[in-house]
Amino acid sequence: MNARPAEIPYDVARIRADFPVLSTTTRGKRLAFLDSAASAQRPLAVIEAVDRYERTSHANVHRGVYQLSQKATDAFEGARERVRRFINAASLKEVIFTRGATESINLVAQSWGQRLGPSDEILITWMEHHANIVPWQMLCERTGATLKVAPINRRGELDIEAFRALLSPHTKLVAFTQVSNVLGTVLPIKDMIAAARSVGALTLLDGAQAVAHQRVDMQALGCDFYVFSSHKLYGPTGIGVLWAREAILREMPPWQGGGDMILTVRFSGTTYNELPYRFEAGTPNISGAVGLAAAMDYLDSLGIERAHTHEQRLLALATVACHSIDGLQIIGEAKEKSGVISFVVEGVHAHDLGTILDDEGVAVRTGHHCAMPLMEFFGVPATLRVSFGCYSNDEDIDQLVRALGRAREVFG
Amino acid sequence: MDLKDLYRDIILDHNRHPKNFGQLDPCDSTTHGNNPLCGDRLTLTLRLEGDRVSDIRFEGKGCAISIASASLMTEAVKGKDDLAIKHLSDLVHHMLTAHGETSAPPAELGKLAALAGVREYPARVKCASLCWHALDAALKHRANNLGETAIGCAAVSTE
């Protein structure tokens, strides 16, 4: 990697030039894209890598003896190695490509989850995305296991004592997010993982909101499953990763059946392929994997820590700006936050606010953010969420503040 | 497209001071409308005389568009029979979804024409149509004698 020397200032103008969509206009206004937590934009490096693969290297993987098929296989398996290196996994066998974080969690729930029974418990937190709630509810319905939920406080921080109290020898899995997609809260994952381990439970970490903003290291984290999506990491949609310890994967029954996940198929019985292929039935999203690898190259070339520092500066700036707006209430004021601010404005519904902001060129997420229990906890039907990426800048925040002023004009 | 075409004064007025807000007790039919996308919820209560809606109220929480639409709807349908309501409902749906249409909505829509601006904001159509779907369900279920009903995501879809 050509890591840029730290003494060169983080050049956000130059970074913005790498993202074609950022120079487009919307409703006749400059686009202030403040919705990277929903899906980040793609840099040219990713767009071109996918384009190059489609033009020169596409065929099915792991099948043909011809050279083009070998090129596609090399590209796909090269991407797997890129991911392994990015998250510092011990081996390629531990890197399984899925459609995204949601599918990764469903894979674990449906395969690993088969071992659960009525006396078992799964523990999650109150700030999970629906993707880290519903698969466990479904699993509990199937197996008779119990889903427990660790509470949070009004600042949007996990109540770690209550979390510990909910752990017991019955707890078989603790599944939680590394960073809240709604509040931006960074969870105390080290303590949580250690506590889960002390009762013998496995841990699943939802890294969807974390991987693009901090270095994640599978050797250092100590969790057992880690999931994330490519599109929140400046890569394509429709591809994501499940990482799990090899010893655990070995014990897991296959999930989907089909081509690529088998060694031999006879009507008298089928033998399954080695890891990681055993969990990758059917032709995978090859160009997506190529794009994800390019996104990881790109992020490493910026320096993920430097991008994080930049986003933290914007978070502080925007938080101050939000506090200066009459009637605006920030939802989620944890001590440690990622580049996410959720808020409501007195007298203006989040959807009306979203439309007015859109009219001013400001793209934000409005609604329940796939976290209805969290909305209920804070007693709001919906919030407006601003989130930053490596390309966000001060002008985006200025435009947001002006647009919020416009909302006051319209709604009085 | 100017924002003022969406948030006309009449919309903002009905949002601030909705008409026919509350619940009728007793009532002949009630429906809960729910738009999970934005968390909008509303409850309609109706009194019926034959096939005429003699009284109607709504209660709920939602964005300005959904509240104003429900308020305007209750004013427009009170005293009307099923057939006239169905006609009005069709006109409203057409107006809301006629993306790119520039001509004025039909005069018979009266004050409901204030919602014409929604057609330039497809993401907001569901906000405006939620109450009409709820009304439709309330009238249908009355016919089936099902009493209280709830409509969910699928029922508020305008696709």
XYZ file of C-alpha atoms in Angstrom:
571
model
C 0.000 0.000 0.000
C 1.138 3.512 -0.746
C 0.109 4.934 2.582
C 0.336 8.687 2.331
C 2.830 10.110 4.816
C 1.081 11.451 7.885
C 2.579 14.937 7.545
C 0.653 15.630 4.334
C -2.667 17.208 5.365
C -5.841 15.222 4.695
C -6.854 16.727 1.360
C -10.627 16.394 1.311
C -10.979 18.354 -1.958
C -8.751 15.841 -3.690
C -10.623 12.929 -2.125
C -13.948 14.404 -3.249
C -12.641 14.495 -6.802
C -12.314 10.686 -6.596
C -16.092 10.361 -6.166
C -17.906 11.305 -9.387
C -21.355 11.603 -7.798
C -20.169 14.375 -5.476
C -19.789 16.785 -8.363
C -23.392 16.246 -9.527
C -26.291 18.490 -8.569
C -29.665 17.563 -7.117
C -32.789 19.713 -7.501
C -30.474 22.310 -9.003
C -28.294 22.493 -5.878
C -24.868 21.268 -4.915
C -25.218 17.733 -3.527
C -24.453 17.573 0.182
C -24.405 13.818 0.645
C -24.815 13.132 4.344
C -26.119 9.571 4.212
C -22.975 7.443 4.082
C -24.184 5.301 6.999
C -26.977 4.031 4.740
C -24.673 3.499 1.770
C -21.375 5.178 0.997
C -20.520 6.489 -2.458
C -18.020 4.734 -4.729
C -14.678 6.187 -5.744
C -13.487 5.970 -9.351
C -10.993 3.288 -8.305
C -13.903 0.971 -7.452
C -15.999 1.890 -10.483
C -13.011 1.285 -12.763
C -11.967 -1.985 -11.134
C -15.478 -3.389 -11.632
C -15.565 -2.037 -15.192
C -12.151 -3.563 -15.977
C -13.204 -6.931 -14.605
C -16.437 -6.906 -16.639
C -14.575 -5.929 -19.810
C -11.603 -8.265 -19.589
C -11.907 -11.000 -16.984
C -15.433 -12.285 -16.550
C -16.319 -15.965 -16.673
C -17.647 -18.300 -14.003
C -15.268 -19.043 -11.149
C -13.861 -22.395 -9.933
C -15.181 -24.172 -13.030
C -13.632 -23.629 -16.448
C -10.236 -24.924 -17.534
C -9.900 -22.055 -19.989
C -7.776 -19.038 -19.285
C -10.607 -16.524 -18.902
C -12.231 -18.623 -16.194
C -8.876 -18.787 -14.435
C -8.624 -14.989 -14.620
C -12.052 -14.634 -13.025
C -11.129 -17.151 -10.324
C -7.887 -15.302 -9.643
C -9.764 -12.009 -9.378
C -12.345 -13.480 -7.008
C -9.860 -15.350 -4.822
C -7.547 -12.342 -4.946
C -10.404 -10.318 -3.489
C -10.796 -12.882 -0.708
C -7.107 -12.507 0.140
C -7.541 -8.708 0.106
C -10.377 -9.000 2.610
C -8.365 -11.415 4.764
C -5.539 -8.908 4.916
C -7.894 -5.950 5.571
C -9.446 -7.588 8.630
C -6.354 -9.615 9.560
C -8.064 -12.992 9.462
C -5.872 -16.020 10.223
C -6.772 -17.806 7.011
C -8.738 -17.588 3.775
C -10.954 -20.381 5.068
C -12.411 -17.892 7.512
C -13.512 -15.365 4.871
C -16.953 -16.175 3.457
C -18.541 -13.962 0.842
C -22.240 -13.240 1.322
C -24.711 -10.695 -0.050
C -24.041 -8.414 2.881
C -24.062 -8.127 6.666
C -27.741 -9.124 6.783
C -27.118 -12.364 4.913
C -24.043 -13.064 7.038
C -26.138 -12.881 10.215
C -28.845 -15.045 8.676
C -26.204 -17.608 7.716
C -25.016 -17.834 11.308
C -28.580 -17.968 12.658
C -29.627 -20.719 10.278
C -26.468 -22.835 10.347
C -24.774 -22.365 13.714
C -28.195 -21.707 15.286
C -29.374 -25.263 14.618
C -27.617 -26.401 17.754
C -29.782 -24.269 20.065
C -32.581 -25.653 22.208
C -35.284 -24.426 24.587
C -32.975 -23.783 27.548
C -30.581 -21.604 25.507
C -30.461 -17.817 25.349
C -29.257 -15.242 22.856
C -28.404 -11.781 24.135
C -28.553 -8.649 21.955
C -28.750 -4.935 22.793
C -31.502 -2.359 22.476
C -29.646 -0.535 19.720
C -29.450 -3.293 17.158
C -30.410 -2.900 13.528
C -33.389 -5.072 12.528
C -30.849 -7.319 10.761
C -29.414 -8.225 14.168
C -32.824 -8.704 15.787
C -35.151 -10.491 13.391
C -32.903 -13.463 12.430
C -32.538 -14.222 16.166
C -36.274 -13.892 16.763
C -36.827 -16.339 13.907
C -34.208 -18.691 15.347
C -35.832 -18.543 18.784
C -39.203 -19.357 17.237
C -37.689 -22.408 15.562
C -35.689 -23.716 18.499
C -37.559 -22.498 21.573
C -34.505 -20.501 22.682
C -35.021 -17.133 24.402
C -33.956 -13.731 23.081
C -32.815 -11.264 25.740
C -32.182 -7.571 25.214
C -29.641 -5.495 27.129
C -30.957 -2.003 27.944
C -29.422 1.393 27.167
C -29.536 4.754 28.918
C -30.991 8.060 27.671
C -27.636 9.118 26.239
C -27.759 6.064 24.030
C -25.045 4.120 25.826
C -25.224 0.468 26.745
C -25.982 -0.227 30.400
C -22.976 -2.477 30.847
C -23.990 -3.622 34.351
C -27.404 -4.703 33.110
C -25.684 -6.375 30.177
C -23.473 -8.381 32.533
C -26.456 -9.295 34.677
C -28.258 -10.760 31.679
C -25.389 -13.125 30.913
C -25.637 -16.630 32.323
C -24.460 -20.144 31.523
C -27.620 -20.374 29.391
C -26.306 -17.606 27.099
C -24.999 -19.297 23.971
C -24.506 -16.248 21.769
C -24.141 -12.516 22.304
C -24.788 -10.560 19.102
C -24.239 -6.819 19.052
C -23.278 -3.914 16.900
C -19.846 -2.321 17.067
C -21.304 1.106 16.233
C -24.997 2.049 16.390
C -26.322 2.935 12.943
C -28.850 5.338 14.469
C -27.028 6.978 17.369
C -23.404 6.607 16.340
C -22.620 5.116 19.755
C -19.386 3.143 19.826
C -20.040 0.143 22.040
C -17.571 -1.072 24.709
C -16.907 -4.201 22.682
C -13.792 -5.312 24.563
C -15.650 -5.478 27.872
C -18.679 -7.056 26.230
C -16.675 -9.765 24.503
C -14.735 -10.549 27.698
C -17.967 -10.745 29.696
C -19.587 -13.029 27.128
C -16.549 -15.276 27.111
C -16.587 -15.556 30.878
C -19.918 -17.391 30.679
C -18.821 -19.458 27.693
C -20.970 -17.635 25.118
C -19.858 -16.960 21.561
C -19.963 -13.404 20.228
C -21.134 -12.021 16.908
C -20.092 -8.488 16.083
C -22.053 -6.453 13.532
C -19.326 -4.348 11.958
C -21.461 -2.758 9.236
C -21.047 0.749 10.678
C -17.473 0.254 11.860
C -15.262 -1.213 9.137
C -15.066 1.957 7.041
C -14.165 4.118 10.017
C -11.682 2.187 12.115
C -9.145 -0.561 11.647
C -10.666 -3.903 12.613
C -8.401 -6.803 13.440
C -9.806 -10.303 13.875
C -6.772 -11.305 15.953
C -7.245 -8.430 18.389
C -11.051 -8.242 18.682
C -11.575 -11.635 20.271
C -15.074 -12.124 18.835
C -16.177 -15.350 17.142
C -18.221 -13.996 14.216
C -17.783 -10.669 12.429
C -20.073 -9.401 9.674
C -20.030 -6.388 7.355
C -21.261 -5.109 4.002
C -19.167 -3.799 1.146
C -21.399 -0.858 0.273
C -20.812 0.929 3.555
C -17.103 0.664 2.835
C -17.202 2.507 -0.519
C -17.628 -0.802 -2.382
C -20.507 -2.210 -4.460
C -23.861 -3.382 -3.071
C -24.802 -7.055 -2.986
C -21.590 -8.298 -1.430
C -20.448 -8.638 2.134
C -18.439 -10.839 4.411
C -18.879 -13.309 7.217
C -15.732 -13.928 9.172
C -15.720 -16.699 11.765
C -13.101 -18.766 13.530
C -12.186 -21.785 11.490
C -12.834 -24.180 14.377
C -16.402 -22.858 14.643
C -17.037 -22.915 10.887
C -15.896 -26.534 10.753
C -18.614 -27.520 13.197
C -21.341 -25.634 11.332
C -23.664 -27.533 8.969
C -23.925 -26.247 5.399
C -26.478 -23.522 4.867
C -27.632 -23.200 1.250
C -27.129 -26.170 -1.038
C -26.052 -26.003 -4.658
C -23.056 -25.784 -6.919
C -19.616 -24.813 -5.553
C -20.449 -25.934 -2.011
C -20.100 -29.654 -2.818
C -17.310 -32.132 -3.574
C -19.385 -35.005 -4.937
C -23.102 -35.307 -5.503
C -24.746 -38.708 -5.741
C -28.359 -39.574 -5.159
C -27.120 -41.806 -2.379
C -25.541 -38.803 -0.677
C -23.477 -35.666 -1.140
C -20.162 -34.634 0.329
C -19.531 -30.992 1.021
C -16.701 -28.791 -0.061
C -13.936 -27.386 2.121
C -14.069 -24.000 3.813
C -14.917 -21.355 2.817
C -16.682 -22.740 -0.276
C -19.007 -24.905 1.776
C -20.919 -21.745 2.648
C -20.921 -20.241 -0.848
C -23.502 -22.128 -2.895
C -24.057 -20.937 -6.457
C -22.171 -18.481 -8.631
C -21.021 -15.650 -6.379
C -21.038 -11.888 -6.939
C -17.609 -11.885 -8.594
C -17.504 -8.288 -9.777
C -18.790 -7.222 -6.367
C -15.856 -8.943 -4.676
C -13.468 -7.258 -7.116
C -15.072 -3.901 -6.288
C -14.835 -4.560 -2.556
C -11.129 -5.350 -2.861
C -10.615 -2.095 -4.787
C -12.517 -0.204 -2.081
C -10.203 -1.649 0.565
C -7.169 -0.603 -1.492
C -8.662 2.859 -1.791
C -9.408 3.224 1.913
C -5.914 2.022 2.816
C -4.435 4.549 0.411
C -6.281 7.336 2.284
C -5.405 5.881 5.636
C -8.433 4.695 7.579
C -7.185 6.361 10.786
C -6.792 9.679 8.992
C -10.272 9.404 7.495
C -11.561 8.658 11.003
C -9.838 11.727 12.451
C -11.367 13.839 9.679
C -14.852 12.428 10.357
C -14.464 13.023 14.106
C -13.651 16.672 13.426
C -16.807 16.976 11.289
C -18.829 15.224 14.003
C -17.687 17.786 16.585
C -18.374 20.678 14.201
C -21.835 19.446 13.256
C -22.748 18.654 16.869
C -21.978 22.251 17.874
C -23.933 23.544 14.859
C -26.919 21.345 15.767
C -26.931 22.594 19.360
C -27.224 26.149 18.074
C -30.485 25.407 16.234
C -33.680 26.214 18.145
C -35.852 23.211 18.932
C -33.331 20.696 17.666
C -32.745 17.733 19.935
C -29.925 15.293 19.278
C -30.921 11.675 19.914
C -27.908 9.813 21.217
C -25.125 11.677 22.970
C -22.798 8.890 23.964
C -19.299 9.785 25.099
C -17.741 7.905 22.241
C -19.441 8.324 18.887
C -18.833 7.580 15.243
C -19.674 10.149 12.536
C -23.444 9.886 12.961
C -25.946 12.416 14.370
C -29.632 11.608 14.764
C -32.014 14.384 15.703
C -35.559 15.625 15.812
C -36.789 19.203 15.456
C -39.706 20.342 17.591
C -42.847 20.877 15.563
C -41.469 19.481 12.326
C -41.819 15.792 11.484
C -38.628 14.107 10.276
C -40.159 13.412 6.884
C -41.128 17.015 6.262
C -37.651 18.010 7.340
C -36.129 15.434 4.988
C -38.087 16.812 2.047
C -37.082 20.396 2.800
C -33.446 19.366 3.143
C -33.674 17.452 -0.139
C -34.952 20.610 -1.775
C -31.768 22.307 -0.572
C -29.572 19.544 -1.984
C -28.966 17.879 1.374
C -29.314 14.078 1.318
C -30.013 12.604 4.755
C -31.829 9.560 6.034
C -35.235 10.001 7.650
C -37.345 7.373 9.348
C -36.773 4.625 11.868
C -33.418 3.507 10.402
C -34.363 -0.176 10.677
C -34.296 0.178 14.449
C -37.917 0.478 15.565
C -37.307 -0.668 19.168
C -34.758 2.132 19.533
C -37.220 4.721 18.178
C -39.759 3.473 20.697
C -37.204 3.774 23.520
C -36.638 7.442 22.692
C -40.370 8.003 22.117
C -39.993 9.325 18.577
C -41.632 7.903 15.459
C -38.691 8.837 13.288
C -35.488 10.837 13.326
C -33.373 12.560 10.789
C -29.873 11.152 10.555
C -26.756 12.843 9.276
C -23.715 10.649 8.680
C -20.225 11.321 7.388
C -17.845 9.573 5.053
C -14.204 10.147 4.147
C -15.324 12.744 1.558
C -17.691 14.795 3.738
C -16.620 18.398 4.272
C -17.387 21.610 6.144
C -19.474 22.891 3.251
C -21.837 19.923 3.656
C -22.440 20.981 7.246
C -22.947 24.657 6.287
C -25.475 23.570 3.683
C -27.250 21.403 6.273
C -27.484 24.291 8.735
C -28.842 26.640 6.031
C -31.407 24.020 5.003
C -32.539 23.597 8.629
C -33.048 27.360 8.722
C -35.222 27.064 5.635
C -37.349 24.448 7.426
C -37.968 26.973 10.205
C -39.104 29.507 7.588
C -41.553 27.040 6.054
C -42.932 25.718 9.336
C -42.653 28.941 11.323
C -40.626 22.868 -8.439
C -40.944 25.142 -5.472
C -41.208 23.820 -1.973
C -44.114 26.218 -1.466
C -46.131 24.132 -3.941
C -45.840 21.198 -1.550
C -46.170 23.044 1.720
C -48.984 25.422 0.767
C -50.500 27.535 3.525
C -53.643 25.422 3.583
C -51.520 22.295 4.216
C -49.596 23.991 6.999
C -52.873 25.277 8.519
C -54.494 21.848 8.522
C -51.318 20.376 10.031
C -51.361 22.924 12.852
C -55.103 22.835 13.411
C -56.470 19.574 12.018
C -60.241 19.346 11.503
C -62.310 16.439 12.847
C -59.447 15.370 15.107
C -60.287 12.808 17.765
C -62.393 9.683 18.028
C -66.116 9.045 17.672
C -67.505 6.957 20.514
C -69.593 5.006 19.733
C -68.750 4.459 16.090
C -69.778 2.035 13.373
C -66.358 1.319 11.863
C -62.754 1.988 12.757
C -59.411 1.437 11.041
C -55.797 1.836 12.068
C -53.513 3.007 9.301
C -49.796 2.568 9.695
C -46.937 3.635 7.489
C -43.882 1.872 8.900
C -41.537 3.769 6.610
C -42.082 7.051 8.442
C -43.766 5.830 11.616
C -47.039 7.560 10.724
C -50.076 6.133 12.462
C -53.674 7.156 12.251
C -57.003 5.878 13.477
C -60.234 6.600 11.677
C -63.632 6.315 13.348
C -66.793 6.514 11.276
C -70.514 6.817 11.851
C -72.609 5.451 9.044
C -76.186 5.944 7.938
C -76.953 3.435 5.228
C -74.179 3.879 2.696
C -73.467 7.420 3.818
C -70.654 8.540 6.115
C -72.566 10.741 8.524
C -69.575 11.566 10.709
C -65.852 10.872 10.677
C -62.866 11.663 12.862
C -59.216 10.845 12.729
C -56.486 10.736 15.296
C -52.830 10.064 14.877
C -49.277 11.194 14.539
C -47.438 11.904 11.363
C -45.812 14.384 9.066
C -47.527 17.558 7.902
C -48.570 15.957 4.639
C -50.263 12.982 6.301
C -52.034 15.067 8.953
C -53.219 17.701 6.485
C -54.347 15.038 4.037
C -56.389 13.249 6.705
C -57.878 16.534 7.915
C -58.859 17.571 4.380
C -60.239 14.105 3.684
C -62.551 14.080 6.689
C -63.977 17.438 5.600
C -64.430 16.251 2.044
C -66.134 12.907 2.706
C -68.442 13.802 5.563
C -72.034 13.360 4.366
C -71.045 11.597 1.156
C -72.088 8.073 0.150
C -69.828 5.167 -0.819
C -70.011 5.878 -4.522
C -69.140 9.553 -4.202
C -66.280 8.717 -1.812
C -64.890 6.105 -4.203
C -64.971 8.679 -7.009
C -63.207 11.267 -4.870
C -60.636 8.720 -3.726
C -59.826 7.803 -7.345
C -59.370 11.465 -8.235
C -57.063 12.004 -5.259
C -54.921 8.961 -6.099
C -54.620 10.093 -9.674
C -53.630 13.587 -8.595
C -51.013 12.338 -6.117
C -49.318 9.949 -8.523
C -49.420 12.023 -11.724
C -45.684 12.719 -11.653
C -44.737 15.403 -14.179
C -48.362 16.508 -14.674
C -48.606 20.299 -14.808
C -52.316 20.905 -15.419
C -54.546 21.888 -12.517
C -56.401 19.065 -10.735
C -60.169 18.748 -11.437
C -62.270 21.436 -9.794
C -64.469 18.869 -8.021
C -61.532 18.060 -5.732
C -62.067 21.414 -4.060
C -59.633 22.004 -1.181
C -58.082 18.554 -1.712
C -56.338 20.059 -4.757
C -53.920 21.656 -2.282
C -52.163 18.272 -2.168
C -51.285 18.406 -5.870
C -47.690 19.364 -5.048
C -47.100 15.860 -3.668
C -46.956 14.503 -7.225
C -43.474 15.999 -7.614
C -42.259 14.172 -4.496
C -42.882 10.451 -5.152
C -41.337 9.494 -1.798
C -44.155 11.417 -0.089
C -47.148 9.953 -1.933
C -47.681 7.352 0.774
C -47.887 10.061 3.419
C -50.805 11.675 1.607
C -52.583 8.479 0.626
C -52.440 6.677 3.990
C -55.745 8.150 5.208
C -57.526 7.291 1.965
C -56.386 3.679 2.179
C -57.552 3.586 5.785
C -60.942 4.978 4.777
C -61.247 2.476 1.969
C -60.492 -0.364 4.402
C -62.969 0.965 6.971
C -65.756 1.090 4.388
C -64.922 -2.344 2.945
C -64.732 -4.008 6.314
C -67.974 -2.384 7.334
C -69.521 -4.126 4.329
C -68.018 -7.425 5.500
C -69.143 -6.708 9.039
C -65.621 -7.272 10.330
C -65.625 -4.392 12.766
C -62.218 -3.142 13.817
C -59.440 -3.650 11.300
C -55.813 -2.794 10.949
C -54.040 -2.052 7.712
C -50.340 -2.423 7.425
C -47.591 -1.679 5.022
C -49.062 -3.447 2.018
C -52.355 -1.694 2.372
C -50.805 1.772 2.253
C -48.696 1.022 -0.770
C -49.534 3.111 -3.797
C -47.522 1.087 -6.292
